[in-house]
Amino acid sequence: MILNEQVELPKKFTFPFYYKPHRLCVLAAKDVQNYLEQQTDFKHNFGLDSKTKGLPIGKMFGVMVVQDKVGALGYLAAFSGKLAESNFVKGFVPTVYDTLDENGFYKKGEAELNALNKEIETLETASEYITAQLGLQEAKTNFEAELKAFKQDIKAKKKGTKSAARSSQKNIITRSL
């Protein structure tokens, strides 16, 4: 869509999270909102009308104001995820890759990740792994107990050595008198 408003263009991009949107962006967003409220190109339950059938699924939309080589202003509109069970909807920019294509990059990668997750789950529930985990915990508990006893023994011996040293000093002082 071409924006016919005679509005001064911004001098630079603003930080997208803390600013007042430019008037052209607001106009483009309102145009997309109007289209979504009136369109008959697809059916999608946005959760705005309790009478609409299907699982309500909210959707994030975005607009980007653009200018062509001759200076005409327009905008590109996009949505996140799927809209009406599709990645390709008339009037919106296409996705970088089709997440619904069974032979595409996304589905192949998803299948690989699912296989890895299944393998991890199998390994984590294997009796050998569980036995090893219990053995490790028991070894840690034994180690902590032995370390504590060893430290107490060293402390006691150190105390005994100090006591013996004091006793020796008293004997030396007593003999010299």
C-alpha atoms as a printed R data frame, in Angstrom:
    type eleno elety resid chain resno       x       y      z
1   ATOM     1    CA   MET     A     1   0.000   0.000  0.000
2   ATOM     2    CA   ILE     A     2   1.236   3.490 -0.770
3   ATOM     3    CA   LEU     A     3   0.952   6.087  1.969
4   ATOM     4    CA   ASN     A     4  -0.442   9.327  0.592
5   ATOM     5    CA   GLU     A     5   0.174  11.394  3.710
6   ATOM     6    CA   GLN     A     6   2.467  14.362  3.316
7   ATOM     7    CA   VAL     A     7   4.476  13.837  6.481
8   ATOM     8    CA   GLU     A     8   8.056  14.798  7.200
9   ATOM     9    CA   LEU     A     9  10.242  11.701  7.214
10  ATOM    10    CA   PRO     A    10  12.283  10.937 10.320
11  ATOM    11    CA   LYS     A    11  15.951  11.903 10.217
12  ATOM    12    CA   LYS     A    12  17.065   8.577 11.722
13  ATOM    13    CA   PHE     A    13  15.760   5.339 13.166
14  ATOM    14    CA   THR     A    14  14.727   5.483 16.798
15  ATOM    15    CA   PHE     A    15  15.234   2.832 19.460
16  ATOM    16    CA   PRO     A    16  12.242   0.512 18.926
17  ATOM    17    CA   PHE     A    17  11.337  -0.094 22.583
18  ATOM    18    CA   TYR     A    18  11.304   3.399 24.119
19  ATOM    19    CA   TYR     A    19   9.907   5.944 21.746
20  ATOM    20    CA   LYS     A    20   6.761   7.395 20.287
21  ATOM    21    CA   PRO     A    21   6.216   5.726 16.897
22  ATOM    22    CA   HIS     A    22   6.435   7.948 13.854
23  ATOM    23    CA   ARG     A    23   3.083   9.034 12.392
24  ATOM    24    CA   LEU     A    24   3.704   7.004  9.192
25  ATOM    25    CA   CYS     A    25   4.201   3.838 11.252
26  ATOM    26    CA   VAL     A    26   0.971   4.498 13.139
27  ATOM    27    CA   LEU     A    27  -0.896   5.001  9.846
28  ATOM    28    CA   ALA     A    28   0.537   1.782  8.406
29  ATOM    29    CA   ALA     A    29  -0.315  -0.174 11.581
30  ATOM    30    CA   LYS     A    30  -3.892   1.162 11.540
31  ATOM    31    CA   ASP     A    31  -4.209   0.164  7.902
32  ATOM    32    CA   VAL     A    32  -3.147  -3.415  8.753
33  ATOM    33    CA   GLN     A    33  -5.574  -3.470 11.705
34  ATOM    34    CA   ASN     A    34  -8.438  -2.322  9.463
35  ATOM    35    CA   TYR     A    35  -7.545  -4.966  6.893
36  ATOM    36    CA   LEU     A    36  -7.501  -7.701  9.553
37  ATOM    37    CA   GLU     A    37 -10.907  -6.641 10.895
38  ATOM    38    CA   GLN     A    38 -12.528  -6.603  7.447
39  ATOM    39    CA   GLN     A    39 -10.624  -9.186  5.407
40  ATOM    40    CA   THR     A    40 -12.210 -12.341  3.985
41  ATOM    41    CA   ASP     A    41  -9.007 -13.830  2.530
42  ATOM    42    CA   PHE     A    42  -8.457 -16.253  5.427
43  ATOM    43    CA   LYS     A    43  -9.982 -17.493  8.685
44  ATOM    44    CA   HIS     A    44  -7.999 -17.198 11.926
45  ATOM    45    CA   ASN     A    45  -9.284 -17.068 15.502
46  ATOM    46    CA   PHE     A    46  -7.407 -14.174 17.124
47  ATOM    47    CA   GLY     A    47  -9.395 -14.624 20.348
48  ATOM    48    CA   LEU     A    48 -11.237 -11.331 19.925
49  ATOM    49    CA   ASP     A    49 -14.692 -12.773 19.289
50  ATOM    50    CA   SER     A    50 -16.117 -15.545 21.488
51  ATOM    51    CA   LYS     A    51 -18.305 -16.735 18.588
52  ATOM    52    CA   THR     A    52 -15.321 -17.538 16.345
53  ATOM    53    CA   LYS     A    53 -14.661 -21.257 16.098
54  ATOM    54    CA   GLY     A    54 -11.287 -22.851 16.722
55  ATOM    55    CA   LEU     A    55  -8.522 -22.430 19.228
56  ATOM    56    CA   PRO     A    56  -7.849 -18.728 19.855
57  ATOM    57    CA   ILE     A    57  -4.276 -17.895 18.869
58  ATOM    58    CA   GLY     A    58  -2.975 -14.359 19.241
59  ATOM    59    CA   LYS     A    59  -0.616 -13.037 16.634
60  ATOM    60    CA   MET     A    60   2.089 -10.389 16.498
61  ATOM    61    CA   PHE     A    61   2.099  -8.105 13.466
62  ATOM    62    CA   GLY     A    62   4.637  -5.539 12.379
63  ATOM    63    CA   VAL     A    63   4.979  -2.844  9.766
64  ATOM    64    CA   MET     A    64   7.990  -1.196  8.197
65  ATOM    65    CA   VAL     A    65   7.599   2.040  6.259
66  ATOM    66    CA   VAL     A    66   9.609   2.051  3.023
67  ATOM    67    CA   GLN     A    67  10.366   4.478  0.228
68  ATOM    68    CA   ASP     A    68  10.991   3.431 -3.373
69  ATOM    69    CA   LYS     A    69  13.487   4.930 -5.847
70  ATOM    70    CA   VAL     A    70  11.072   7.641 -6.982
71  ATOM    71    CA   GLY     A    71  10.218   8.664 -3.410
72  ATOM    72    CA   ALA     A    72   6.814   6.978 -3.064
73  ATOM    73    CA   LEU     A    73   6.112   5.813  0.478
74  ATOM    74    CA   GLY     A    74   4.586   2.479  1.347
75  ATOM    75    CA   TYR     A    75   4.960  -0.207  3.971
76  ATOM    76    CA   LEU     A    76   5.653  -3.881  4.369
77  ATOM    77    CA   ALA     A    77   3.537  -5.904  6.778
78  ATOM    78    CA   ALA     A    78   4.567  -9.125  8.489
79  ATOM    79    CA   PHE     A    79   3.313 -11.552 11.139
80  ATOM    80    CA   SER     A    80   5.033 -13.963 13.479
81  ATOM    81    CA   GLY     A    81   4.583 -17.715 13.224
82  ATOM    82    CA   LYS     A    82   1.666 -19.093 11.249
83  ATOM    83    CA   LEU     A    83  -1.460 -17.220 10.276
84  ATOM    84    CA   ALA     A    84  -4.541 -19.281  9.366
85  ATOM    85    CA   GLU     A    85  -2.342 -22.427  9.385
86  ATOM    86    CA   SER     A    86  -0.092 -20.950  6.703
87  ATOM    87    CA   ASN     A    87   3.211 -19.140  6.406
88  ATOM    88    CA   PHE     A    88   2.164 -17.402  3.200
89  ATOM    89    CA   VAL     A    89  -0.736 -14.965  3.366
90  ATOM    90    CA   LYS     A    90  -1.570 -12.452  0.617
91  ATOM    91    CA   GLY     A    91  -0.425  -8.943  1.543
92  ATOM    92    CA   PHE     A    92   2.273 -10.005  4.011
93  ATOM    93    CA   VAL     A    93   5.986 -10.573  3.439
94  ATOM    94    CA   PRO     A    94   6.880 -14.261  3.171
95  ATOM    95    CA   THR     A    95   8.874 -16.085  5.819
96  ATOM    96    CA   VAL     A    96  12.612 -16.589  5.488
97  ATOM    97    CA   TYR     A    97  11.944 -20.323  5.339
98  ATOM    98    CA   ASP     A    98   8.757 -22.363  5.353
99  ATOM    99    CA   THR     A    99   8.357 -24.044  8.754
100 ATOM   100    CA   LEU     A   100   5.507 -26.160  7.386
101 ATOM   101    CA   ASP     A   101   7.363 -27.699  4.407
102 ATOM   102    CA   GLU     A   102   7.841 -31.387  5.305
103 ATOM   103    CA   ASN     A   103  11.044 -31.532  3.199
104 ATOM   104    CA   GLY     A   104  12.324 -28.119  4.249
105 ATOM   105    CA   PHE     A   105  15.094 -27.008  6.558
106 ATOM   106    CA   TYR     A   106  12.872 -26.453  9.608
107 ATOM   107    CA   LYS     A   107  11.057 -29.798  9.590
108 ATOM   108    CA   LYS     A   108  14.293 -31.711  8.937
109 ATOM   109    CA   GLY     A   109  16.024 -29.918 11.819
110 ATOM   110    CA   GLU     A   110  12.991 -30.429 14.044
111 ATOM   111    CA   ALA     A   111  13.072 -34.183 13.296
112 ATOM   112    CA   GLU     A   112  16.794 -34.324 14.180
113 ATOM   113    CA   LEU     A   113  16.202 -32.490 17.469
114 ATOM   114    CA   ASN     A   114  13.268 -34.749 18.335
115 ATOM   115    CA   ALA     A   115  15.444 -37.828 17.691
116 ATOM   116    CA   LEU     A   116  18.209 -36.422 19.927
117 ATOM   117    CA   ASN     A   117  15.701 -35.586 22.686
118 ATOM   118    CA   LYS     A   118  14.300 -39.140 22.500
119 ATOM   119    CA   GLU     A   119  17.833 -40.574 22.753
120 ATOM   120    CA   ILE     A   120  18.625 -38.356 25.767
121 ATOM   121    CA   GLU     A   121  15.378 -39.396 27.453
122 ATOM   122    CA   THR     A   122  16.191 -43.073 26.817
123 ATOM   123    CA   LEU     A   123  19.690 -42.664 28.253
124 ATOM   124    CA   GLU     A   124  18.481 -40.734 31.304
125 ATOM   125    CA   THR     A   125  15.923 -43.398 32.172
126 ATOM   126    CA   ALA     A   126  18.260 -46.377 31.584
127 ATOM   127    CA   SER     A   127  18.816 -48.527 34.684
128 ATOM   128    CA   GLU     A   128  22.611 -48.339 34.228
129 ATOM   129    CA   TYR     A   129  22.479 -44.543 34.315
130 ATOM   130    CA   ILE     A   130  20.229 -44.469 37.373
131 ATOM   131    CA   THR     A   131  22.496 -46.981 39.163
132 ATOM   132    CA   ALA     A   132  25.558 -44.885 38.270
133 ATOM   133    CA   GLN     A   133  23.850 -41.725 39.582
134 ATOM   134    CA   LEU     A   134  23.044 -43.449 42.880
135 ATOM   135    CA   GLY     A   135  26.644 -44.743 43.090
136 ATOM   136    CA   LEU     A   136  27.964 -41.242 42.460
137 ATOM   137    CA   GLN     A   137  25.742 -39.782 45.179
138 ATOM   138    CA   GLU     A   138  26.864 -42.472 47.622
139 ATOM   139    CA   ALA     A   139  30.528 -41.824 46.755
140 ATOM   140    CA   LYS     A   140  30.021 -38.077 47.318
141 ATOM   141    CA   THR     A   141  28.387 -38.736 50.701
142 ATOM   142    CA   ASN     A   142  31.228 -41.096 51.734
143 ATOM   143    CA   PHE     A   143  33.833 -38.600 50.561
144 ATOM   144    CA   GLU     A   144  32.246 -35.767 52.584
145 ATOM   145    CA   ALA     A   145  32.131 -37.979 55.691
146 ATOM   146    CA   GLU     A   146  35.759 -39.116 55.266
147 ATOM   147    CA   LEU     A   147  36.917 -35.545 54.626
148 ATOM   148    CA   LYS     A   148  35.143 -34.312 57.751
149 ATOM   149    CA   ALA     A   149  36.702 -37.105 59.852
150 ATOM   150    CA   PHE     A   150  40.138 -36.394 58.365
151 ATOM   151    CA   LYS     A   151  39.856 -32.679 59.200
152 ATOM   152    CA   GLN     A   152  38.768 -33.467 62.754
153 ATOM   153    CA   ASP     A   153  41.697 -35.867 63.135
154 ATOM   154    CA   ILE     A   154  44.168 -33.233 61.903
155 ATOM   155    CA   LYS     A   155  42.632 -30.673 64.264
156 ATOM   156    CA   ALA     A   156  42.924 -33.073 67.205
157 ATOM   157    CA   LYS     A   157  46.552 -33.931 66.375
158 ATOM   158    CA   LYS     A   158  47.374 -30.259 65.985
159 ATOM   159    CA   LYS     A   159  45.795 -29.554 69.371
160 ATOM   160    CA   GLY     A   160  47.778 -32.446 70.865
161 ATOM   161    CA   THR     A   161  51.023 -31.149 69.353
162 ATOM   162    CA   LYS     A   162  50.417 -27.661 70.797
163 ATOM   163    CA   SER     A   163  49.638 -29.160 74.186
164 ATOM   164    CA   ALA     A   164  52.819 -31.265 74.080
165 ATOM   165    CA   ALA     A   165  54.853 -28.207 73.067
166 ATOM   166    CA   ARG     A   166  53.483 -26.188 75.979
167 ATOM   167    CA   SER     A   167  54.219 -29.018 78.354
168 ATOM   168    CA   SER     A   168  57.795 -29.261 77.050
169 ATOM   169    CA   GLN     A   169  58.254 -25.518 77.499
170 ATOM   170    CA   LYS     A   170  57.049 -25.726 81.100
171 ATOM   171    CA   ASN     A   171  59.498 -28.558 81.768
172 ATOM   172    CA   ILE     A   172  62.385 -26.589 80.295
173 ATOM   173    CA   ILE     A   173  61.462 -23.465 82.297
174 ATOM   174    CA   THR     A   174  61.053 -25.498 85.503
175 ATOM   175    CA   ARG     A   175  64.469 -27.209 85.067
176 ATOM   176    CA   SER     A   176  66.226 -23.944 84.409
177 ATOM   177    CA   LEU     A   177  64.992 -22.447 87.621
